Every structure is written in structure tokens, then in C-alpha cells.
Coordinates of C-alpha atoms (C1' of nucleotides) in Angstrom, one line a residue:
Chain A
M640 CA 0.0 0.0 0.0
L641 CA 2.9 2.3 0.7
A642 CA 4.9 1.1 -2.2
E643 CA 4.0 4.2 -4.2
A644 CA 4.9 6.6 -1.5
A645 CA 8.0 7.6 -3.5
T646 CA 5.7 9.3 -6.0
P647 CA 3.9 12.0 -4.1
E648 CA 0.2 12.4 -5.0
V649 CA -0.1 16.1 -5.4
S650 CA 3.0 16.5 -7.3
P651 CA 3.3 15.5 -10.9
V652 CA 7.0 14.7 -10.5
S653 CA 8.8 12.6 -8.0
F654 CA 10.9 14.3 -5.4
R655 CA 14.0 12.7 -6.8
E656 CA 13.2 13.9 -10.3
A657 CA 12.5 17.4 -9.2
F658 CA 15.5 17.8 -6.9
S659 CA 17.9 15.5 -8.5
V660 CA 21.5 16.5 -9.2
S661 CA 21.4 19.0 -12.1
T662 CA 22.5 18.1 -15.6
E663 CA 25.6 19.9 -16.9
E664 CA 23.5 22.1 -19.2
E665 CA 21.7 23.9 -16.4
C666 CA 24.5 23.7 -13.9
P667 CA 28.1 23.9 -15.1
A668 CA 30.3 22.6 -12.3
V669 CA 32.9 25.1 -11.1
T670 CA 32.1 28.2 -13.0
G671 CA 28.6 28.2 -11.5
A672 CA 25.3 28.8 -13.1
R673 CA 23.4 32.0 -13.6
C674 CA 21.0 32.3 -10.7
S675 CA 18.3 33.4 -13.1
G676 CA 17.6 29.9 -14.3
C677 CA 17.7 28.3 -11.0
R678 CA 14.6 26.4 -9.8
L679 CA 15.4 27.4 -6.2
R680 CA 15.1 31.1 -7.0
P681 CA 12.0 31.7 -4.9
V682 CA 13.7 30.6 -1.8
C683 CA 17.2 31.7 -2.7
L684 CA 19.3 34.3 -0.9
W685 CA 19.2 36.4 -4.0
S686 CA 15.5 36.8 -4.5
G687 CA 14.5 40.3 -3.8
L688 CA 17.6 41.8 -5.5
S689 CA 16.7 44.5 -7.9
E690 CA 17.4 43.7 -11.5
A691 CA 19.9 46.6 -11.5
A692 CA 21.7 45.1 -8.6
E693 CA 21.7 41.7 -10.3
R694 CA 23.2 43.1 -13.5
E695 CA 25.8 45.0 -11.5
L696 CA 26.9 41.8 -10.0
G697 CA 28.1 39.8 -12.9
S698 CA 29.4 37.4 -10.3
L699 CA 26.0 36.2 -9.4
A700 CA 27.0 32.7 -10.2
F701 CA 28.3 30.3 -7.6
A702 CA 30.1 27.0 -7.6
H703 CA 28.1 24.0 -6.8
R704 CA 29.4 21.1 -4.8
R705 CA 28.1 17.6 -5.1
L706 CA 27.9 15.3 -2.1
K707 CA 27.5 11.6 -1.9
L708 CA 25.6 9.9 0.9
G709 CA 27.6 10.1 4.1
Q710 CA 30.0 12.6 2.8
A711 CA 30.8 15.7 4.9
L712 CA 30.2 19.2 3.5
Y713 CA 32.3 20.5 6.4
R714 CA 33.5 19.3 9.7
S715 CA 33.7 20.8 13.2
G716 CA 37.0 22.8 13.5
E717 CA 37.5 23.3 9.8
P718 CA 38.1 26.9 8.7
F719 CA 34.9 28.7 7.8
Q720 CA 34.8 29.9 4.2
A721 CA 31.2 29.8 3.0
I722 CA 27.6 29.1 3.8
Y723 CA 25.7 26.6 1.8
L724 CA 22.3 26.5 0.1
V725 CA 21.0 23.0 -0.3
R726 CA 20.0 22.4 -4.0
S727 CA 19.2 18.7 -3.8
G728 CA 19.4 16.0 -1.2
F729 CA 19.1 16.2 2.6
I730 CA 21.9 17.3 5.0
K731 CA 22.1 16.8 8.7
T732 CA 24.3 18.8 11.1
V733 CA 25.8 17.1 14.1
V734 CA 27.5 18.4 17.2
L735 CA 29.8 16.1 19.1
L736 CA 30.7 15.6 22.7
E737 CA 34.3 14.6 23.6
D738 CA 33.2 11.2 24.7
G739 CA 31.7 10.4 21.4
R740 CA 28.0 11.1 22.1
E741 CA 26.5 13.1 19.3
Q742 CA 23.4 15.3 18.8
V743 CA 21.8 15.9 15.4
T744 CA 21.1 19.6 15.6
G745 CA 19.5 20.2 12.2
L746 CA 18.0 18.6 9.1
Y747 CA 18.3 20.7 6.0
M748 CA 16.1 20.3 2.9
P749 CA 16.5 21.8 -0.6
G750 CA 16.2 25.6 -0.4
E751 CA 17.5 25.8 3.2
T752 CA 20.7 27.3 4.3
L753 CA 23.3 26.0 6.7
G754 CA 26.8 26.8 7.9
M755 CA 26.2 30.0 9.7
D756 CA 27.6 28.6 12.9
G757 CA 31.1 29.1 11.5
I758 CA 31.1 32.9 11.5
A759 CA 31.6 33.4 15.3
S760 CA 35.0 31.7 15.6
A761 CA 36.0 31.4 11.9
R762 CA 35.7 27.6 12.3
H763 CA 32.7 25.4 11.9
A764 CA 31.1 24.3 15.2
S765 CA 29.4 21.2 13.8
D766 CA 29.7 18.6 11.1
A767 CA 27.4 18.7 8.1
I768 CA 26.8 15.3 6.5
A769 CA 24.8 14.4 3.4
L770 CA 21.9 12.0 4.1
E771 CA 21.7 11.1 0.4
D772 CA 23.4 12.2 -2.8
G773 CA 22.8 15.8 -3.6
D774 CA 24.4 19.1 -4.2
V775 CA 24.7 22.6 -2.6
C776 CA 25.3 26.1 -3.8
V777 CA 28.5 27.4 -2.2
V778 CA 28.2 31.0 -1.1
P779 CA 31.7 32.4 -0.2
Y780 CA 31.3 34.4 3.0
D781 CA 33.6 37.2 2.2
R782 CA 31.8 38.0 -1.0
L783 CA 28.5 37.7 0.8
E784 CA 29.7 40.2 3.4
A785 CA 30.8 42.7 0.7
L786 CA 27.5 42.2 -1.2
S787 CA 25.5 42.7 1.9
R788 CA 27.1 46.1 2.4
E789 CA 26.3 47.1 -1.2
A790 CA 22.8 45.7 -1.6
S791 CA 20.5 46.2 1.4
A792 CA 18.1 43.6 0.0
V793 CA 20.9 41.0 0.4
Q794 CA 21.6 42.3 3.8
R795 CA 18.0 42.0 4.9
H796 CA 17.7 38.6 3.5
L797 CA 20.9 37.4 5.2
H798 CA 19.9 38.8 8.6
R799 CA 16.5 37.1 8.3
L800 CA 18.4 33.9 7.5
F801 CA 20.4 34.2 10.7
S802 CA 17.3 35.0 12.7
K803 CA 15.4 32.1 11.2
E804 CA 18.1 29.7 12.3
I805 CA 18.0 31.1 15.8
V806 CA 14.2 30.7 15.9
R807 CA 14.4 27.2 14.5
E808 CA 16.9 26.3 17.2
Q809 CA 14.7 27.9 19.9
R810 CA 11.8 25.7 18.8
M811 CA 14.1 22.7 18.9
M812 CA 15.0 23.5 22.5
L813 CA 11.3 23.8 23.3
L814 CA 10.8 20.3 21.8
L815 CA 13.8 18.8 23.6
G816 CA 13.2 20.5 26.9
S817 CA 9.5 20.3 27.4
M818 CA 7.9 17.6 25.3
R819 CA 7.6 13.8 26.0
A820 CA 8.9 11.4 23.4
E821 CA 5.6 10.8 21.8
E822 CA 5.0 14.5 21.4
R823 CA 8.4 15.1 19.9
V824 CA 7.8 12.4 17.2
A825 CA 4.4 13.9 16.4
A826 CA 5.9 17.4 16.1
F827 CA 8.7 16.0 13.9
L828 CA 6.3 14.4 11.5
L829 CA 4.1 17.5 11.3
N830 CA 7.2 19.7 10.7
L831 CA 8.4 17.5 7.9
S832 CA 4.9 17.5 6.4
E833 CA 4.9 21.3 6.4
R834 CA 8.3 21.5 4.8
F835 CA 7.5 19.0 2.1
T836 CA 4.4 21.0 1.3
A837 CA 6.4 24.1 1.0
L838 CA 8.5 22.3 -1.6
G839 CA 5.4 21.4 -3.6
F840 CA 5.1 17.8 -2.4
S841 CA 2.4 15.8 -0.7
P842 CA 1.9 16.9 2.9
S843 CA 0.8 13.4 3.8
E844 CA 3.2 11.1 2.1
F845 CA 7.0 11.2 2.1
V846 CA 10.2 9.4 2.7
L847 CA 12.2 9.8 5.8
R848 CA 15.8 10.2 4.8
M849 CA 17.2 9.4 8.2
T850 CA 17.6 6.1 10.1
R851 CA 15.8 5.6 13.4
E852 CA 19.0 6.3 15.1
E853 CA 19.5 9.6 13.4
I854 CA 15.8 10.6 14.1
G855 CA 16.4 9.6 17.7
S856 CA 19.5 11.7 18.0
L857 CA 17.6 14.7 16.5
L858 CA 14.7 14.2 18.9
G859 CA 16.8 13.3 22.0
M860 CA 15.8 9.7 22.4
K861 CA 17.0 6.2 21.6
L862 CA 16.3 4.5 18.3
E863 CA 14.1 1.9 20.1
T864 CA 11.9 4.6 21.4
V865 CA 11.5 6.1 17.9
S866 CA 10.6 2.6 16.6
R867 CA 8.1 1.9 19.3
I868 CA 6.4 5.3 18.9
F869 CA 6.1 4.8 15.1
S870 CA 4.6 1.4 15.7
R871 CA 2.1 2.9 18.3
F872 CA 1.1 5.7 15.9
H873 CA 0.6 3.0 13.2
K874 CA -1.6 0.9 15.5
D875 CA -3.6 4.0 16.5
R876 CA -4.2 4.8 12.8
L877 CA -2.4 8.1 12.9
I878 CA 0.2 7.1 10.3
E879 CA 1.1 4.3 8.0
I880 CA 4.8 3.4 8.1
E881 CA 7.0 1.0 6.2
G882 CA 10.6 1.5 6.8
K883 CA 11.3 5.0 5.7
H884 CA 8.0 5.6 3.8
V885 CA 5.5 7.5 5.9
R886 CA 1.9 8.4 5.3
I887 CA 0.2 10.7 7.7
V888 CA -3.3 9.4 8.1
S889 CA -4.5 11.8 10.7
S890 CA -2.6 15.1 11.1
A891 CA -5.3 16.2 13.5
G892 CA -4.6 13.2 15.6
L893 CA -0.9 14.0 15.7
R894 CA -1.7 17.6 16.6
R895 CA -3.9 16.3 19.4
I896 CA -1.0 14.3 20.8
I897 CA 1.1 17.5 21.2
G898 CA -1.8 19.2 22.9
H899 CA -1.5 16.5 25.4
Chain B
M196 CA 30.0 29.7 55.7
L197 CA 28.3 30.8 52.5
A198 CA 27.0 34.0 54.0
E199 CA 29.8 36.0 52.3
A200 CA 29.1 34.5 48.9
A201 CA 27.6 37.8 47.7
T202 CA 31.1 39.4 47.9
P203 CA 33.2 37.5 45.4
E204 CA 36.7 36.8 46.5
V205 CA 38.7 37.7 43.4
S206 CA 36.9 40.9 42.8
P207 CA 37.3 44.0 44.9
V208 CA 33.8 45.1 44.3
S209 CA 30.5 43.2 44.6
F210 CA 28.7 42.2 41.6
R211 CA 25.8 44.5 42.5
E212 CA 28.1 47.4 43.0
A213 CA 29.9 46.8 39.7
F214 CA 26.9 46.2 37.6
S215 CA 24.2 48.3 39.4
V216 CA 21.9 50.6 37.6
S217 CA 24.0 53.5 36.5
T218 CA 23.7 56.9 38.1
E219 CA 22.3 59.8 36.1
E220 CA 25.8 61.3 35.6
E221 CA 27.2 58.4 33.7
C222 CA 23.9 57.4 32.0
P223 CA 21.4 60.1 31.2
A224 CA 18.1 58.4 30.6
V225 CA 16.7 58.9 27.1
T226 CA 19.4 60.9 25.3
G227 CA 21.8 58.0 25.9
A228 CA 25.3 58.1 27.1
R229 CA 28.4 58.4 25.1
C230 CA 29.7 54.9 24.5
S231 CA 33.3 56.0 25.2
G232 CA 32.7 56.1 29.0
C233 CA 30.8 52.8 29.2
R234 CA 32.2 50.1 31.3
L235 CA 30.9 47.5 28.9
R236 CA 33.0 48.8 26.1
P237 CA 35.2 45.8 25.7
V238 CA 32.2 43.5 25.0
C239 CA 30.1 46.0 23.2
L240 CA 28.9 46.0 19.7
W241 CA 30.9 49.1 19.0
S242 CA 34.3 48.0 20.0
G243 CA 36.4 47.6 17.0
L244 CA 35.0 50.7 15.4
S245 CA 37.8 53.0 14.2
E246 CA 37.9 56.4 15.9
A247 CA 37.1 58.0 12.6
A248 CA 34.0 55.9 12.2
E249 CA 33.0 56.7 15.8
R250 CA 33.4 60.5 15.3
E251 CA 31.5 60.3 12.1
L252 CA 28.6 58.8 14.1
G253 CA 27.7 61.5 16.5
S254 CA 24.7 59.3 17.2
L255 CA 26.8 56.7 19.1
A256 CA 24.6 57.0 22.1
F257 CA 21.7 54.8 22.8
A258 CA 18.7 54.9 25.1
H259 CA 18.9 52.8 28.2
R260 CA 15.9 51.0 29.6
R261 CA 15.5 50.0 33.1
L262 CA 13.8 46.8 34.1
K263 CA 12.4 45.6 37.4
L264 CA 12.4 42.0 38.5
G265 CA 9.8 40.1 36.6
Q266 CA 9.3 42.9 34.0
A267 CA 9.3 42.0 30.3
L268 CA 11.8 43.6 27.9
Y269 CA 9.7 42.3 25.1
R270 CA 7.0 39.6 24.6
S271 CA 6.4 37.0 21.9
G272 CA 4.4 38.5 19.1
E273 CA 5.4 42.1 19.8
P274 CA 6.8 44.1 16.8
F275 CA 10.6 43.8 16.6
Q276 CA 12.3 47.2 16.8
A277 CA 15.7 46.8 18.5
I278 CA 18.2 44.3 19.9
Y279 CA 19.4 44.7 23.5
L280 CA 22.7 44.7 25.2
V281 CA 22.4 43.8 28.9
R282 CA 24.1 46.5 31.1
S283 CA 23.2 45.2 34.5
G284 CA 21.0 42.4 35.9
F285 CA 20.1 39.0 34.4
I286 CA 17.5 38.4 31.8
K287 CA 15.9 35.1 30.7
T288 CA 14.2 34.3 27.4
V289 CA 11.2 32.0 27.4
V290 CA 9.4 30.2 24.6
L291 CA 5.8 29.2 25.2
L292 CA 3.8 26.2 24.0
E293 CA 0.0 26.9 23.4
D294 CA -0.9 24.6 26.4
G295 CA 1.0 26.8 28.8
R296 CA 4.2 24.8 29.0
E297 CA 7.3 26.9 28.8
Q298 CA 11.0 26.5 28.0
V299 CA 13.6 28.9 29.2
T300 CA 15.8 29.2 26.1
G301 CA 18.5 31.5 27.3
L302 CA 20.0 33.3 30.3
Y303 CA 21.7 36.6 29.5
M304 CA 24.3 38.3 31.7
P305 CA 25.8 41.8 31.5
G306 CA 27.6 42.3 28.2
E307 CA 25.5 39.8 26.3
T308 CA 23.1 40.6 23.5
L309 CA 19.5 39.3 23.0
G310 CA 16.5 39.9 20.8
M311 CA 17.9 38.7 17.5
D312 CA 15.0 36.2 17.1
G313 CA 12.7 39.0 16.1
I314 CA 14.4 39.8 12.8
A315 CA 13.0 36.8 10.9
S316 CA 9.4 37.7 11.1
A317 CA 9.6 41.3 12.4
R318 CA 8.0 40.0 15.6
H319 CA 9.7 38.6 18.7
A320 CA 9.5 34.9 19.0
S321 CA 10.1 34.7 22.7
D322 CA 9.5 36.6 25.9
A323 CA 12.5 38.3 27.6
I324 CA 12.0 38.7 31.4
A325 CA 14.3 40.4 33.9
L326 CA 15.5 38.1 36.7
E327 CA 16.4 41.1 38.8
D328 CA 16.4 44.8 38.5
G329 CA 18.8 46.0 35.9
D330 CA 19.1 47.9 32.6
V331 CA 19.8 47.4 29.0
C332 CA 21.2 49.4 26.1
V333 CA 18.5 49.7 23.4
V334 CA 20.0 49.3 19.9
P335 CA 17.4 50.3 17.2
Y336 CA 17.6 47.7 14.5
D337 CA 17.1 50.0 11.5
R338 CA 20.0 52.1 12.6
L339 CA 22.1 49.0 13.2
E340 CA 21.3 47.8 9.7
A341 CA 22.4 51.2 8.2
L342 CA 25.5 51.3 10.3
S343 CA 26.4 47.8 9.4
R344 CA 26.5 48.8 5.7
E345 CA 28.7 51.7 6.4
A346 CA 31.2 50.3 8.9
S347 CA 32.4 46.8 8.1
A348 CA 33.7 46.5 11.7
V349 CA 30.1 46.8 12.9
Q350 CA 28.9 44.4 10.2
R351 CA 31.5 41.8 11.2
H352 CA 30.7 42.2 14.9
L353 CA 27.0 41.9 14.3
H354 CA 27.4 38.7 12.2
R355 CA 29.6 37.2 14.8
L356 CA 26.9 38.0 17.4
F357 CA 24.3 36.2 15.3
S358 CA 26.6 33.3 14.9
K359 CA 27.5 33.1 18.6
E360 CA 23.8 32.8 19.4
I361 CA 23.4 30.0 16.9
V362 CA 26.4 28.2 18.4
R363 CA 25.1 28.8 22.0
E364 CA 21.7 27.3 21.0
Q365 CA 23.4 24.3 19.3
R366 CA 25.3 23.6 22.6
M367 CA 22.0 23.9 24.5
M368 CA 20.5 21.3 22.1
L369 CA 23.4 19.0 22.7
L370 CA 22.8 19.4 26.5
L371 CA 19.1 18.8 26.3
G372 CA 19.2 16.0 23.8
S373 CA 22.1 13.9 24.9
M374 CA 23.0 14.5 28.6
R375 CA 21.5 13.0 31.7
A376 CA 20.1 15.4 34.3
E377 CA 23.2 15.2 36.5
E378 CA 25.4 16.1 33.6
R379 CA 23.2 19.0 32.6
V380 CA 23.4 20.6 36.0
A381 CA 27.1 20.1 36.1
A382 CA 27.5 21.7 32.7
F383 CA 25.2 24.6 33.8
L384 CA 27.3 25.3 36.8
L385 CA 30.6 25.2 34.9
N386 CA 29.1 27.5 32.2
L387 CA 28.0 30.0 34.8
S388 CA 31.4 29.9 36.4
E389 CA 33.1 30.7 33.1
R390 CA 30.8 33.6 32.4
F391 CA 31.2 35.1 35.8
T392 CA 35.0 34.8 35.4
A393 CA 34.8 36.6 32.1
L394 CA 33.0 39.4 33.9
G395 CA 35.8 39.6 36.5
F396 CA 34.2 37.7 39.3
S397 CA 35.0 34.6 41.2
P398 CA 34.8 31.5 39.2
S399 CA 33.9 29.5 42.2
E400 CA 31.4 31.5 44.2
F401 CA 28.3 33.2 42.8
V402 CA 24.6 33.7 43.2
L403 CA 22.1 31.9 41.0
R404 CA 19.6 34.5 39.9
M405 CA 17.0 31.9 39.0
T406 CA 14.6 29.7 41.0
R407 CA 14.9 26.0 40.9
E408 CA 11.9 26.0 38.6
E409 CA 13.6 28.3 36.1
I410 CA 16.8 26.3 36.2
G411 CA 14.8 23.2 35.6
S412 CA 13.0 24.8 32.6
L413 CA 16.3 25.9 31.1
L414 CA 17.8 22.4 31.6
G415 CA 14.7 20.4 30.6
M416 CA 13.9 18.8 34.0
K417 CA 11.6 19.4 37.0
L418 CA 12.5 21.6 39.9
E419 CA 12.6 18.6 42.2
T420 CA 15.2 17.0 40.1
V421 CA 17.3 20.2 40.2
S422 CA 17.0 20.4 43.9
R423 CA 17.9 16.7 44.4
I424 CA 21.0 17.0 42.2
F425 CA 22.2 20.1 44.0
S426 CA 21.8 18.2 47.3
R427 CA 23.7 15.2 45.9
F428 CA 26.5 17.4 44.6
H429 CA 26.7 19.0 48.0
K430 CA 26.8 15.7 49.8
D431 CA 29.6 14.6 47.4
R432 CA 31.6 17.7 48.2
L433 CA 31.5 19.0 44.6
I434 CA 29.7 22.2 45.6
E435 CA 28.3 24.1 48.6
I436 CA 24.9 25.5 48.2
E437 CA 22.5 27.5 50.3
G438 CA 19.5 28.7 48.5
K439 CA 20.9 30.6 45.6
H440 CA 24.5 31.0 46.8
V441 CA 26.7 28.5 45.2
R442 CA 30.4 27.7 45.7
I443 CA 32.1 25.3 43.4
V444 CA 34.3 23.1 45.5
S445 CA 35.6 20.8 42.8
S446 CA 35.2 22.0 39.2
A447 CA 37.3 18.9 38.3
G448 CA 34.6 16.8 39.9
L449 CA 31.9 18.5 38.0
R450 CA 33.8 18.0 34.8
R451 CA 34.3 14.4 35.6
I452 CA 30.5 14.0 35.9
I453 CA 30.0 15.2 32.3
G454 CA 32.7 12.8 31.1
H455 CA 30.3 10.1 32.4
Chain C
dC1015 C1' 24.1 -15.2 -1.8
dG1016 C1' 26.0 -13.9 2.4
dT1017 C1' 27.0 -10.3 5.4
dA1018 C1' 26.1 -6.1 7.5
dA1019 C1' 23.1 -2.6 8.7
dG1020 C1' 18.6 -1.3 10.0
dC1021 C1' 14.2 -2.2 12.3
dT1022 C1' 11.0 -4.3 15.6
dT1023 C1' 9.7 -6.2 19.9
dG1024 C1' 9.9 -8.0 24.7
dA1025 C1' 11.5 -8.1 29.4
dC1026 C1' 13.7 -5.6 32.7
dA1027 C1' 16.4 -1.6 34.8
dA1028 C1' 17.2 3.0 35.6
dA1029 C1' 16.2 7.7 35.5
dG1030 C1' 13.2 11.2 36.2
dT1031 C1' 8.3 12.8 37.4
dT1032 C1' 4.4 13.3 40.3
dC1033 C1' 2.3 14.0 44.6
dA1034 C1' 2.6 15.2 49.1
dA1035 C1' 4.3 17.1 53.3
dC1036 C1' 6.9 20.3 55.5
dG1037 C1' 10.5 24.0 56.6
dA1038 C1' 12.6 28.3 55.3
dT1039 C1' 12.5 32.7 53.3
dT1040 C1' 10.5 36.8 51.5
dG1041 C1' 7.4 40.3 51.0
dT1042 C1' 3.2 42.8 52.4
dG1043 C1' -0.3 45.1 54.8
dG1044 C1' -2.2 46.0 59.3
Chain D
dC665 C1' 7.5 46.0 63.3
dC666 C1' 5.1 42.0 63.4
dA667 C1' 2.1 38.4 61.5
dC668 C1' 0.4 36.1 57.8
dA669 C1' 0.5 34.7 53.2
dA670 C1' 2.9 33.4 49.4
dT671 C1' 6.8 31.7 47.2
dC672 C1' 10.7 28.8 47.3
dG673 C1' 13.2 24.8 48.4
dT674 C1' 13.9 20.0 50.3
dT675 C1' 12.9 15.3 50.7
dG676 C1' 10.3 10.8 50.6
dA677 C1' 7.5 7.2 48.3
dA678 C1' 5.1 5.6 44.4
dC679 C1' 4.7 5.7 39.7
dT680 C1' 5.7 6.6 34.6
dT681 C1' 8.6 7.1 31.0
dT682 C1' 12.5 6.0 28.7
dG683 C1' 16.7 3.4 28.3
dT684 C1' 19.2 -1.1 28.1
dC685 C1' 20.0 -5.6 26.6
dA686 C1' 18.9 -9.3 23.8
dA687 C1' 16.8 -11.8 20.1
dG688 C1' 15.0 -12.3 15.6
dC689 C1' 13.6 -10.4 11.3
dT690 C1' 14.1 -7.6 7.0
dT691 C1' 16.5 -5.1 3.6
dA692 C1' 20.3 -3.4 1.1
dC693 C1' 24.6 -4.1 -0.9
dG694 C1' 28.9 -6.0 -2.4

DNA sequence: CGTAAGCTTGACAAAGTTCAACGATTGTGG
DNA sequence: CCACAATCGTTGAACTTTGTCAAGCTTACG
């Protein structure tokens, strides 16, 4: 029944098709593509730039970097050079404790920006790991700084980006600090549903790109707890789940769980 | 034995003396004081500005706002206007869930900056509440934006500020998501110790400005758990504690607890 | 096709919460 | 200035949630 989950209902194209690694035509590797043709334009840093400003900046073309599953975009301690806009694939960020424990601090989908944690100390404070093959747009930070001084639209967008990340992390603290495991999982599923919707995919049917262990780390619980809660939600007809394919049967029911 | 805790050993002046609400002479109310005389200069947004840039900006004087214990600096949903530099007193930020549950997401000491969560949506995403009487320097955001375009030192400082907040929240997620209650309390005490040290006070003896309930909310546990862990640490000779007065007896011991 | 990685489930243990009682401290109005 | 109320903190006992360990199953991959 869930076999077709990979082909979202509301969208005429599959996720993989729509956000697959670009062909050479539309995305020459190192020289970078013109932003004007990019499908991520509506969510991109550069939207809102006046045409004049765009023309002025002949350099509005950035290198792309491809990532294979498991590959690191950057690692904690590495010199900070750029921030990254996800073009395709999912990326997780991970913070490590000396004794080896790790916390997944973020999950980034196409159109989302990561890497801002590196500005403070000129070194990245987390690892960014690809959860599947994909690619990112590399935005060199020094150029961004300069541009943000020249074009106030860029500045405003950049500051909003910083602030959004702060708000996202606040919400995550709320989740980790004051919700029970069941509520966290419900909130996680509803959040994914929203974000898939924003990308034009089904709100109710999608593929988790993380293992139970990674989900557990993001939500501050053990993989067994994640598994048990998925099973319980399934039994209670709130979701259907088969491995990583999820279908939300009752988003109202999930919302009710958070309401306690 | 802990009766003198209010007078830190290493510092010749008490915390309250050093960071009390300023007298009118050094801090005229609405017109704002010249930054040059401010004791927070080394940590302030404006440090690093060239003298030329400073002179150019005759406006380098900001309104101060006094806060009484329990008073809100801003509330979630209020229009975002400014960010705030704490001059004296402690401030907590709180995020609320519809059902009334709340999560303390931050604790801000003199010299620290808060309010950046409001930029994303032009409305604050949290409440900021004074934990004791104090005052803040009000930095209007539109002026900051303009200034950050003109003076790259300001820009750099501002971006670093954003990034620091992101990193701080990441660490908080690590704490909430992957540490046991005992470890969280130990980490909390060590973190306070560091920050008091940075302000020139004793690393080992200070006054908590939060109730057990507020500490619990910050650390994602119930007030009873906080109390029990304080008692346990006391029994194990890691700290001495009497109400809100804390003395760290063995910071190595606390560090060992985090190491598992 | 075999091996490793990922997922599920059960039984039990540990950690943290809840409820309750009580003492100490703080603040307020008479 | 005192008395009373309210808030804050501590501690015990019972309970709930989540983690741990172990086994077995499925899936993906070389």
C-alpha cells in the first residue's frame, strides 16, 4: 500500500526527479550557473535583489558542490569559508561531545541554508553530513559580506536567514526540553509535512531520509523509542509506516498528541 | 559559611556594585550616554570601530531601559524594533507552547546581547524577562542595519553576534538532547562559572539568579530534580549550596561527571 | 548469496516525574 | 514592626517514561 509513496500524490514529478542533481547544461560545475535559471530562485538568498543590482553583479553565479551519501560538507573545526544553500538531497548537522556522544542539531532540505555557525569563531562548530546524494550552492562568505554592504536587499535577507536559524533552534530547544517522546515524534512528522508541502510535495506522504538512530538523535531519544512510537502511531491509525516511507493518516490526531 | 558569597573573592567590588543601575551622571536616561565612557565597552557591539567611524557617528549614544524584577523587555508577538545589550541584571528568554508549558531558552548576563530572534518575522519569537532589577542598552535595528552597511567592523561584529547565538543554542540542544540530568546541572554550573569569570568575578562563588523551577526549565527537567541534584553534589563535596548562593568546591569533579 | 546494517519487539532496569508534606524565606499590609 | 500569606526549596515514596539488553527479522549491498 505504501509502495508508491516515493511518488507524491499532489506533485506530478517525484521528489528525486524534481530535486535530482542537475545536468551539466543547467549547472556547469565550477564556474557556477546563472541564478536566473535556478529552480530554487523563490527561496534563494538572491531573490529580492533588484534587476539593476543583479546586473551590476556579474558574479551572481556560484560554484556547486556535489555530495554523496555520508560525505561531509564541512566538519567541526574546519576553517569557515562559505555558507551553503541546499540544492538537492538532505543534509544533517551534528554536534559532538568529547566522549563520542552526538546530537543531530538540524535537518536541512532543498532551499534551506546552513553553515552560519562558523562565522563566530571562523571555524565550523558542527559537522554537516549528506543524508543522500545531492548538491549545494557554495556562497563564499567574504563575497556575501561585501555584497550585503552594497545591496540592502541582500543584507536584509541574510539577517533574516540568521534569525530564522535562531528561531528554529529555539523551537528545537522547546521540543527537547519540554515535550515527551511521543509529542516530539508527532511534532517532527508534522514539521516534515509542512516543509515537504512548501517544496510542492504531498503533505501526507513522504520518505524519511534518516535512520531511526538519526531521528532519535535529533529528537533526543533512543532508536528503540522512535521505533516503538512509530509502531504505536501506526496501531492507532495516525500514520502508516513501512521502513522510511511514511503516510500521515490523521494530522489532527498527531496535533492532538502534542496538545496532550 | 556561604554567607559572604555575595562578595566575590577575586573581585574588589561586589557584583551588585559593579553592575548596578547607573547613576544619572554616567547614563542620562533617554538621550543616551556616550559609548566611550561605558564600562561594557570591551564587550560592546561598537568596540572595534575606528575612531574616525566613531566620530562620524555622533549618534553613538543609545537609550537605556531599566527593568524591574519580573518585568518584560519584550514579549512574543510584539513588533521587533531593537536588539538589546544587557548592562546590569540578568535576563531570561522564554518560549511558550500553546498549552502553557514553557521553555527557558536563554540566560543573558551583562555584556550579552539578546532579541535577534525578532528579525526573521519582524516580531519577537520569545519573551524576555528580567530576573532582577537592571538595565539594557537599546540598539534600534534600523540604525544598526544602516551602520552595518557603512562600517564593516560593525557588520563583522553583528554577524559574529548572530553566529554566537546560533552556536550557543546548538550547545544547548546537545545538552538537552544527549546529557543526563546530573550532567546538565554540572554543565550549567561550569558554564556560569566561566561567564562570571569573564566578567571579572570569582569562578567558584556566585549567586544563581533563577529559581529551581527556572533552572529546571532551562535544563529540561523538573524543579525537584534540580533540587535533588544540587543536594547530591553538596553531599559529594562538589559544591556548597545554600539557596541561591553556590560555591564550586571541585570543578574537576563536575567536569568528571560530564565525562560520564 | 551472504553479510552487515537497519528495524521491531519483549523483558527488565534506571532515570526522572508526580504527589505530598513540611520547613525556610520573602514580602506585604495591618 | 510583626504576623500572615505566598513563594521557594527540600525530601520521601510511588509511579511513569524511557533506556538497556537481547533476540530475531528484513532489507540493502557488495
